[in-house]
mmCIF file of C-alpha atoms in Angstrom:
data_model
loop_
_atom_site.group_PDB
_atom_site.id
_atom_site.type_symbol
_atom_site.label_atom_id
_atom_site.label_comp_id
_atom_site.label_asym_id
_atom_site.label_seq_id
_atom_site.Cartn_x
_atom_site.Cartn_y
_atom_site.Cartn_z
ATOM 1 C CA MET S 9 101.855 91.537 104.789
ATOM 2 C CA ALA S 10 100.127 94.813 104.007
ATOM 3 C CA SER S 11 99.472 97.031 106.876
ATOM 4 C CA PHE S 12 96.222 98.924 107.385
ATOM 5 C CA ASP S 13 98.145 101.395 109.584
ATOM 6 C CA LYS S 14 100.260 102.533 106.475
ATOM 7 C CA ILE S 15 97.239 102.760 104.104
ATOM 8 C CA HIS S 16 97.786 105.080 101.170
ATOM 9 C CA PRO S 17 96.053 108.302 101.902
ATOM 10 C CA LEU S 18 94.126 108.381 98.623
ATOM 11 C CA SER S 19 92.895 104.877 98.880
ATOM 12 C CA VAL S 20 88.993 105.104 99.046
ATOM 13 C CA PRO S 21 87.286 103.680 102.093
ATOM 14 C CA GLY S 22 86.583 100.106 102.099
ATOM 15 C CA SER S 23 87.963 96.578 102.544
ATOM 16 C CA LEU S 24 90.582 96.652 99.764
ATOM 17 C CA PHE S 25 93.691 98.852 100.490
ATOM 18 C CA VAL S 26 97.236 99.602 99.336
ATOM 19 C CA ASP S 27 99.923 100.600 101.885
ATOM 20 C CA THR S 28 102.856 102.875 101.289
ATOM 21 C CA THR S 29 105.352 100.084 100.803
ATOM 22 C CA CYS S 30 104.233 99.893 97.320
ATOM 23 C CA ILE S 31 107.312 100.286 94.812
ATOM 24 C CA ASP S 32 105.204 101.407 91.806
ATOM 25 C CA CYS S 33 105.821 98.243 89.743
ATOM 26 C CA GLY S 34 102.451 98.662 87.977
ATOM 27 C CA THR S 35 101.410 95.117 88.570
ATOM 28 C CA CYS S 36 98.192 96.076 90.318
ATOM 29 C CA PHE S 37 96.764 98.705 87.629
ATOM 30 C CA HIS S 38 97.974 96.448 84.928
ATOM 31 C CA LEU S 39 95.786 93.420 86.248
ATOM 32 C CA ALA S 40 92.916 95.271 87.737
ATOM 33 C CA PRO S 41 92.938 99.036 86.138
ATOM 34 C CA ASP S 42 89.175 99.621 87.512
ATOM 35 C CA PHE S 43 90.425 99.431 91.109
ATOM 36 C CA PHE S 44 93.990 100.575 91.273
ATOM 37 C CA GLU S 45 95.680 103.822 89.892
ATOM 38 C CA GLU S 46 99.285 105.422 90.310
ATOM 39 C CA ALA S 47 99.432 108.564 92.560
ATOM 40 C CA SER S 48 101.624 111.443 91.904
ATOM 41 C CA ASP S 49 104.096 110.162 94.654
ATOM 42 C CA ASP S 50 104.738 106.921 92.359
ATOM 43 C CA ARG S 51 102.697 104.672 94.556
ATOM 44 C CA SER S 52 99.539 102.793 93.839
ATOM 45 C CA TYR S 53 96.225 103.357 95.632
ATOM 46 C CA VAL S 54 92.645 101.987 95.598
ATOM 47 C CA LYS S 55 90.453 104.281 93.444
ATOM 48 C CA PHE S 56 87.356 102.087 93.616
ATOM 49 C CA GLN S 57 86.149 99.235 95.969
ATOM 50 C CA PRO S 58 85.264 95.863 94.308
ATOM 51 C CA ARG S 59 81.565 94.728 94.624
ATOM 52 C CA SER S 60 80.857 91.691 92.775
ATOM 53 C CA GLY S 61 82.483 88.312 92.695
ATOM 54 C CA HIS S 62 84.126 88.989 89.418
ATOM 55 C CA GLU S 63 85.667 92.294 90.620
ATOM 56 C CA TRP S 64 86.916 90.719 93.637
ATOM 57 C CA LEU S 65 88.585 88.009 91.531
ATOM 58 C CA GLU S 66 90.433 90.568 89.560
ATOM 59 C CA ALA S 67 91.573 92.485 92.803
ATOM 60 C CA LYS S 68 92.504 89.193 94.287
ATOM 61 C CA ARG S 69 94.731 88.255 91.377
ATOM 62 C CA ALA S 70 96.599 91.773 91.741
ATOM 63 C CA LEU S 71 96.850 91.190 95.473
ATOM 64 C CA ILE S 72 98.595 87.653 95.001
ATOM 65 C CA SER S 73 100.717 89.060 92.147
ATOM 66 C CA CYS S 74 102.122 92.062 94.276
ATOM 67 C CA PRO S 75 105.841 91.715 94.602
ATOM 68 C CA THR S 76 105.948 93.541 98.022
ATOM 69 C CA ASN S 77 102.748 92.506 99.618
ATOM 70 C CA SER S 78 101.634 95.996 99.662
ATOM 71 C CA ILE S 79 97.919 95.117 98.905
ATOM 72 C CA GLY S 80 95.529 93.948 101.712
ATOM 73 C CA VAL S 81 92.017 93.222 102.571
ATOM 74 C CA LYS S 82 90.534 94.340 105.884
ATOM 75 C CA ASN S 83 87.405 92.568 107.014
ATOM 76 C CA ALA S 84 87.253 90.556 103.921
ATOM 77 C CA PRO S 85 83.825 90.199 102.552
ATOM 78 C CA GLU S 86 82.593 86.728 101.441
ATOM 79 C CA GLU S 87 83.064 87.778 97.662
ATOM 80 C CA PHE S 88 86.820 88.055 98.357
ATOM 81 C CA LYS S 89 87.115 84.753 100.260
ATOM 82 C CA GLU S 90 85.174 82.835 97.645
ATOM 83 C CA ALA S 91 87.188 84.285 94.749
ATOM 84 C CA PRO S 92 89.680 81.923 93.097
ATOM 85 C CA ILE S 93 93.218 83.101 92.792
ATOM 86 C CA ALA S 94 92.993 82.191 88.950
ATOM 87 C CA LEU S 95 96.641 82.107 88.240
ATOM 88 C CA PRO S 96 98.172 81.552 85.765
ATOM 89 C CA LEU S 97 95.847 83.666 83.720
ATOM 90 C CA LEU S 98 95.162 82.940 80.070
ATOM 91 C CA ILE S 99 95.928 85.570 77.806
ATOM 92 C CA SER S 100 95.369 83.917 74.283
ATOM 93 C CA GLY S 101 95.789 80.460 72.851
ATOM 94 C CA ASN S 102 98.086 78.556 75.017
ATOM 95 C CA VAL S 103 99.922 81.591 76.455
ATOM 96 C CA TYR S 104 99.466 82.485 80.118
ATOM 97 C CA TYR S 105 100.525 85.247 82.606
ATOM 98 C CA CYS S 106 101.919 83.707 85.587
ATOM 99 C CA GLY S 107 101.443 86.276 88.397
ATOM 100 C CA TYR S 108 103.253 85.977 91.575
ATOM 101 C CA THR S 109 105.815 88.694 90.632
ATOM 102 C CA SER S 110 109.036 88.923 92.555
ATOM 103 C CA ARG S 111 110.516 92.084 94.253
ATOM 104 C CA ASP S 112 114.034 90.816 92.986
ATOM 105 C CA SER S 113 112.875 91.746 89.307
ATOM 106 C CA PHE S 114 110.809 94.768 90.440
ATOM 107 C CA GLY S 115 107.541 92.944 89.838
ATOM 108 C CA ALA S 116 108.353 91.964 86.295
ATOM 109 C CA SER S 117 105.687 89.873 84.485
ATOM 110 C CA THR S 118 106.542 86.269 83.393
ATOM 111 C CA TYR S 119 104.769 83.984 81.025
ATOM 112 C CA PHE S 120 103.843 80.167 80.559
ATOM 113 C CA ILE S 121 103.358 78.496 77.356
ATOM 114 C CA VAL S 122 101.720 75.010 77.283
ATOM 115 C CA ARG S 123 102.935 72.921 74.243
ATOM 116 C CA SER S 124 102.846 69.165 73.412
ATOM 117 C CA GLU S 125 106.737 69.564 72.886
ATOM 118 C CA GLY S 126 107.245 70.683 76.348
ATOM 119 C CA ASN S 127 106.031 73.699 78.315
ATOM 120 C CA VAL S 128 107.987 76.917 78.325
ATOM 121 C CA LEU S 129 108.554 79.444 81.144
ATOM 122 C CA ILE S 130 109.528 82.900 80.200
ATOM 123 C CA ASP S 131 111.478 84.459 82.806
ATOM 124 C CA SER S 132 110.917 83.572 86.480
ATOM 125 C CA PRO S 133 108.166 84.541 88.886
ATOM 126 C CA ARG S 134 108.953 84.165 92.636
ATOM 127 C CA PHE S 135 108.689 80.519 93.694
ATOM 128 C CA ASN S 136 105.290 79.679 95.301
ATOM 129 C CA PRO S 137 103.876 76.098 96.046
ATOM 130 C CA ALA S 138 100.523 77.040 94.605
ATOM 131 C CA LEU S 139 101.795 78.259 91.390
ATOM 132 C CA ALA S 140 104.158 75.276 91.127
ATOM 133 C CA ARG S 141 101.135 72.863 91.675
ATOM 134 C CA GLU S 142 99.229 74.671 88.721
ATOM 135 C CA PHE S 143 102.218 74.128 86.665
ATOM 136 C CA GLU S 144 102.539 70.432 87.482
ATOM 137 C CA GLN S 145 98.761 70.054 86.472
ATOM 138 C CA MET S 146 99.552 71.815 83.135
ATOM 139 C CA GLY S 147 102.329 69.423 82.413
ATOM 140 C CA GLY S 148 105.372 70.914 84.286
ATOM 141 C CA ILE S 149 108.240 72.916 82.791
ATOM 142 C CA LYS S 150 110.509 71.516 80.274
ATOM 143 C CA THR S 151 112.570 74.838 79.304
ATOM 144 C CA MET S 152 112.968 78.291 80.834
ATOM 145 C CA ILE S 153 114.037 81.048 78.909
ATOM 146 C CA LEU S 154 115.525 83.955 80.573
ATOM 147 C CA THR S 155 115.274 87.251 78.502
ATOM 148 C CA HIS S 156 118.191 88.998 80.717
ATOM 149 C CA LYS S 157 119.629 88.876 84.270
ATOM 150 C CA ASP S 158 117.277 91.346 85.635
ATOM 151 C CA ASP S 159 114.284 89.133 85.666
ATOM 152 C CA VAL S 160 115.500 85.845 86.739
ATOM 153 C CA ALA S 161 114.023 86.040 90.236
ATOM 154 C CA ASP S 162 113.694 82.484 91.762
ATOM 155 C CA HIS S 163 114.966 80.757 88.615
ATOM 156 C CA GLU S 164 117.100 78.403 90.567
ATOM 157 C CA LEU S 165 114.111 77.130 92.805
ATOM 158 C CA TRP S 166 111.993 76.486 89.681
ATOM 159 C CA ALA S 167 114.720 74.779 87.959
ATOM 160 C CA ARG S 168 115.411 72.500 90.821
ATOM 161 C CA HIS S 169 111.680 71.647 91.270
ATOM 162 C CA PHE S 170 110.967 70.759 87.690
ATOM 163 C CA GLY S 171 114.484 69.764 86.512
ATOM 164 C CA CYS S 172 114.030 72.119 83.546
ATOM 165 C CA GLU S 173 116.696 73.393 81.167
ATOM 166 C CA ARG S 174 117.341 77.115 81.443
ATOM 167 C CA VAL S 175 118.553 79.158 78.499
ATOM 168 C CA ILE S 176 120.328 82.582 78.588
ATOM 169 C CA HIS S 177 122.745 84.626 76.486
ATOM 170 C CA GLU S 178 126.164 84.456 77.637
ATOM 171 C CA ASP S 179 126.448 88.091 78.120
ATOM 172 C CA GLU S 180 123.944 87.995 80.864
ATOM 173 C CA LEU S 181 125.948 85.758 83.037
ATOM 174 C CA ASP S 182 126.732 86.876 86.588
ATOM 175 C CA THR S 183 127.152 85.021 89.802
ATOM 176 C CA TYR S 184 123.456 84.447 89.878
ATOM 177 C CA THR S 185 123.068 83.029 86.390
ATOM 178 C CA ALA S 186 126.293 81.121 86.199
ATOM 179 C CA GLN S 187 124.609 77.709 86.718
ATOM 180 C CA VAL S 188 122.254 78.001 83.729
ATOM 181 C CA GLU S 189 122.305 74.860 81.702
ATOM 182 C CA LYS S 190 122.229 76.363 78.143
ATOM 183 C CA ILE S 191 124.332 79.413 77.621
ATOM 184 C CA LEU S 192 124.121 80.581 74.153
ATOM 185 C CA ALA S 193 126.365 83.086 72.115
ATOM 186 C CA PHE S 194 124.652 84.703 69.204
ATOM 187 C CA ASN S 195 124.182 88.058 67.684
ATOM 188 C CA SER S 196 121.605 87.216 65.016
ATOM 189 C CA PRO S 197 118.256 85.595 65.478
ATOM 190 C CA LEU S 198 118.626 81.921 66.581
ATOM 191 C CA VAL S 199 115.974 79.295 65.975
ATOM 192 C CA LEU S 200 115.561 77.364 69.058
ATOM 193 C CA ASP S 201 112.795 75.051 67.599
ATOM 194 C CA SER S 202 110.111 75.129 64.933
ATOM 195 C CA GLU S 203 108.005 77.434 67.066
ATOM 196 C CA ILE S 204 110.443 79.665 68.940
ATOM 197 C CA THR S 205 113.072 82.218 67.725
ATOM 198 C CA LEU S 206 115.351 84.056 69.967
ATOM 199 C CA ILE S 207 116.183 87.549 68.662
ATOM 200 C CA PRO S 208 119.210 89.540 70.382
ATOM 201 C CA THR S 209 118.021 92.902 71.385
ATOM 202 C CA PRO S 210 121.047 94.599 73.113
ATOM 203 C CA GLY S 211 120.429 97.914 74.621
ATOM 204 C CA HIS S 212 118.693 97.405 78.181
ATOM 205 C CA THR S 213 121.489 95.132 78.951
ATOM 206 C CA LYS S 214 124.213 93.822 76.748
ATOM 207 C CA GLY S 215 122.897 90.263 76.037
ATOM 208 C CA HIS S 216 119.120 91.067 76.293
ATOM 209 C CA ILE S 217 116.993 88.795 73.973
ATOM 210 C CA THR S 218 113.347 88.944 72.751
ATOM 211 C CA ILE S 219 111.485 85.681 72.270
ATOM 212 C CA LEU S 220 109.143 85.224 69.198
ATOM 213 C CA TYR S 221 106.737 82.415 69.574
ATOM 214 C CA GLN S 222 104.657 80.959 66.547
ATOM 215 C CA ASN S 223 105.291 84.525 64.602
ATOM 216 C CA LEU S 224 102.528 85.742 66.733
ATOM 217 C CA TYR S 225 103.732 86.390 70.259
ATOM 218 C CA LEU S 226 106.685 88.622 70.974
ATOM 219 C CA PHE S 227 107.997 88.346 74.577
ATOM 220 C CA THR S 228 110.079 91.566 75.037
ATOM 221 C CA GLY S 229 111.520 91.577 78.571
ATOM 222 C CA ASP S 230 112.613 94.947 79.486
ATOM 223 C CA HIS S 231 113.303 95.986 75.800
ATOM 224 C CA ILE S 232 109.944 97.693 75.023
ATOM 225 C CA PHE S 233 106.541 97.697 76.798
ATOM 226 C CA PHE S 234 103.041 98.860 76.313
ATOM 227 C CA ASP S 235 101.775 102.061 78.035
ATOM 228 C CA GLN S 236 98.247 101.385 78.976
ATOM 229 C CA GLN S 237 97.363 105.218 79.415
ATOM 230 C CA SER S 238 98.420 106.285 76.187
ATOM 231 C CA GLY S 239 97.860 103.119 74.402
ATOM 232 C CA ASN S 240 101.323 103.277 72.792
ATOM 233 C CA LEU S 241 104.368 101.180 72.661
ATOM 234 C CA ARG S 242 107.258 102.696 74.900
ATOM 235 C CA ALA S 243 111.033 102.042 75.759
ATOM 236 C CA SER S 244 112.606 103.537 78.807
ATOM 237 C CA ARG S 245 115.803 105.475 78.549
ATOM 238 C CA ASN S 246 115.959 106.079 82.293
ATOM 239 C CA VAL S 247 116.314 102.291 82.894
ATOM 240 C CA CYS S 248 118.561 101.582 80.002
ATOM 241 C CA TRP S 249 121.531 99.935 81.564
ATOM 242 C CA TYR S 250 123.860 99.363 78.702
ATOM 243 C CA ASP S 251 123.353 101.373 75.532
ATOM 244 C CA TRP S 252 120.463 103.483 74.206
ATOM 245 C CA GLN S 253 121.628 103.533 70.739
ATOM 246 C CA GLN S 254 122.069 99.707 70.629
ATOM 247 C CA GLN S 255 118.354 99.609 71.936
ATOM 248 C CA ILE S 256 117.077 101.728 69.193
ATOM 249 C CA LEU S 257 119.007 99.541 66.503
ATOM 250 C CA SER S 258 117.701 96.445 68.202
ATOM 251 C CA THR S 259 114.115 97.707 67.984
ATOM 252 C CA GLU S 260 114.606 98.627 64.181
ATOM 253 C CA LYS S 261 115.510 94.905 63.644
ATOM 254 C CA LEU S 262 112.275 93.855 65.014
ATOM 255 C CA LEU S 263 110.355 95.492 62.046
ATOM 256 C CA ASN S 264 111.820 92.452 60.055
ATOM 257 C CA PHE S 265 109.455 90.031 61.984
ATOM 258 C CA SER S 266 105.861 89.631 62.126
ATOM 259 C CA PHE S 267 103.770 89.398 65.359
ATOM 260 C CA GLN S 268 100.800 90.486 66.808
ATOM 261 C CA TRP S 269 101.142 90.424 70.556
ATOM 262 C CA ILE S 270 103.666 92.242 72.622
ATOM 263 C CA LEU S 271 104.237 90.662 76.061
ATOM 264 C CA PRO S 272 106.650 92.649 78.088
ATOM 265 C CA GLY S 273 108.237 92.266 81.484
ATOM 266 C CA HIS S 274 106.884 95.638 82.629
ATOM 267 C CA GLY S 275 103.596 97.399 81.423
ATOM 268 C CA GLY S 276 100.398 95.797 80.012
ATOM 269 C CA TRP S 277 100.348 93.297 77.177
ATOM 270 C CA CYS S 278 98.790 94.403 73.949
ATOM 271 C CA ARG S 279 97.470 92.990 70.547
ATOM 272 C CA PHE S 280 97.666 94.913 67.190
ATOM 273 C CA ASP S 281 96.214 93.386 64.200
ATOM 274 C CA GLY S 282 97.701 93.484 60.778
ATOM 275 C CA ASP S 283 99.518 96.641 59.838
ATOM 276 C CA LYS S 284 98.648 98.271 63.049
ATOM 277 C CA MET S 285 101.616 96.522 64.908
ATOM 278 C CA LYS S 286 104.075 97.792 62.273
ATOM 279 C CA MET S 287 102.593 101.460 62.524
ATOM 280 C CA ALA S 288 102.871 101.055 66.461
ATOM 281 C CA MET S 289 106.484 99.936 66.170
ATOM 282 C CA GLN S 290 107.456 102.689 63.777
ATOM 283 C CA GLU S 291 105.791 105.370 66.051
ATOM 284 C CA LEU S 292 107.893 103.747 68.970
ATOM 285 C CA LEU S 293 111.084 104.147 66.901
ATOM 286 C CA GLU S 294 110.413 107.742 66.149
ATOM 287 C CA GLY S 295 109.707 108.471 69.892
ATOM 288 C CA MET S 296 113.066 106.879 70.799
ATOM 289 C CA LYS S 297 115.209 108.721 68.453
ATOM 290 C CA LYS S 298 114.188 112.011 69.637
#
């Protein structure tokens, strides 16, 4: 639990606070940018206190999703107590953000797709009974697709609870992913079904994949992300664990696909309509090649 004794010195006075156990995963200022901000010490702090019930709902969602329990509320007001958790969070259409991030995956975002063919979980949040009940009410989980080995978190617990089939690239196997049910070997786009295509994007890790859904949503794992401050797409050379040149080549190949949404493992999600996504991807590539 967050400790008021360790409150970040920049946090403004009030009930909501962040303590110094924060690992700077970005979850809080992605979900509630009006109330949280990153300090120069690479930790988050509260820059503005929520007041209305809607504002407390946003703050509560960030609190629940924090992977290190670094966000707390002291002398909780009624608006906080009455605010629902409201997770999973609907993003667009039938695609949801799960919340409940895990420290094991450095607070990576995970996503849930509701489909008549069977629901799909993209990467693994931390296992939580409340989230499991929400998934149950939405039809359970048929398939869990893992973009790479960094963001698998509690995948074993979710698979055991729902009996779902897990999918991963063979180059992402290690002692923690060895029991995955469907291990695939491919180096070109693989059509999983009529709506989902798996695209190999080596770079961050050797077997990293991105997931294209309905030619509309691209789940990018740790391959590329959206920088909320600049409003641009980004890729991080500092956390490229395999091969940066491969990551550049993988990004170039994504130009062959059409999509409007980027839903990454880290950073905010974004939508660019029409040619704006192509332009954003081309600007990203120019920056990666410098």
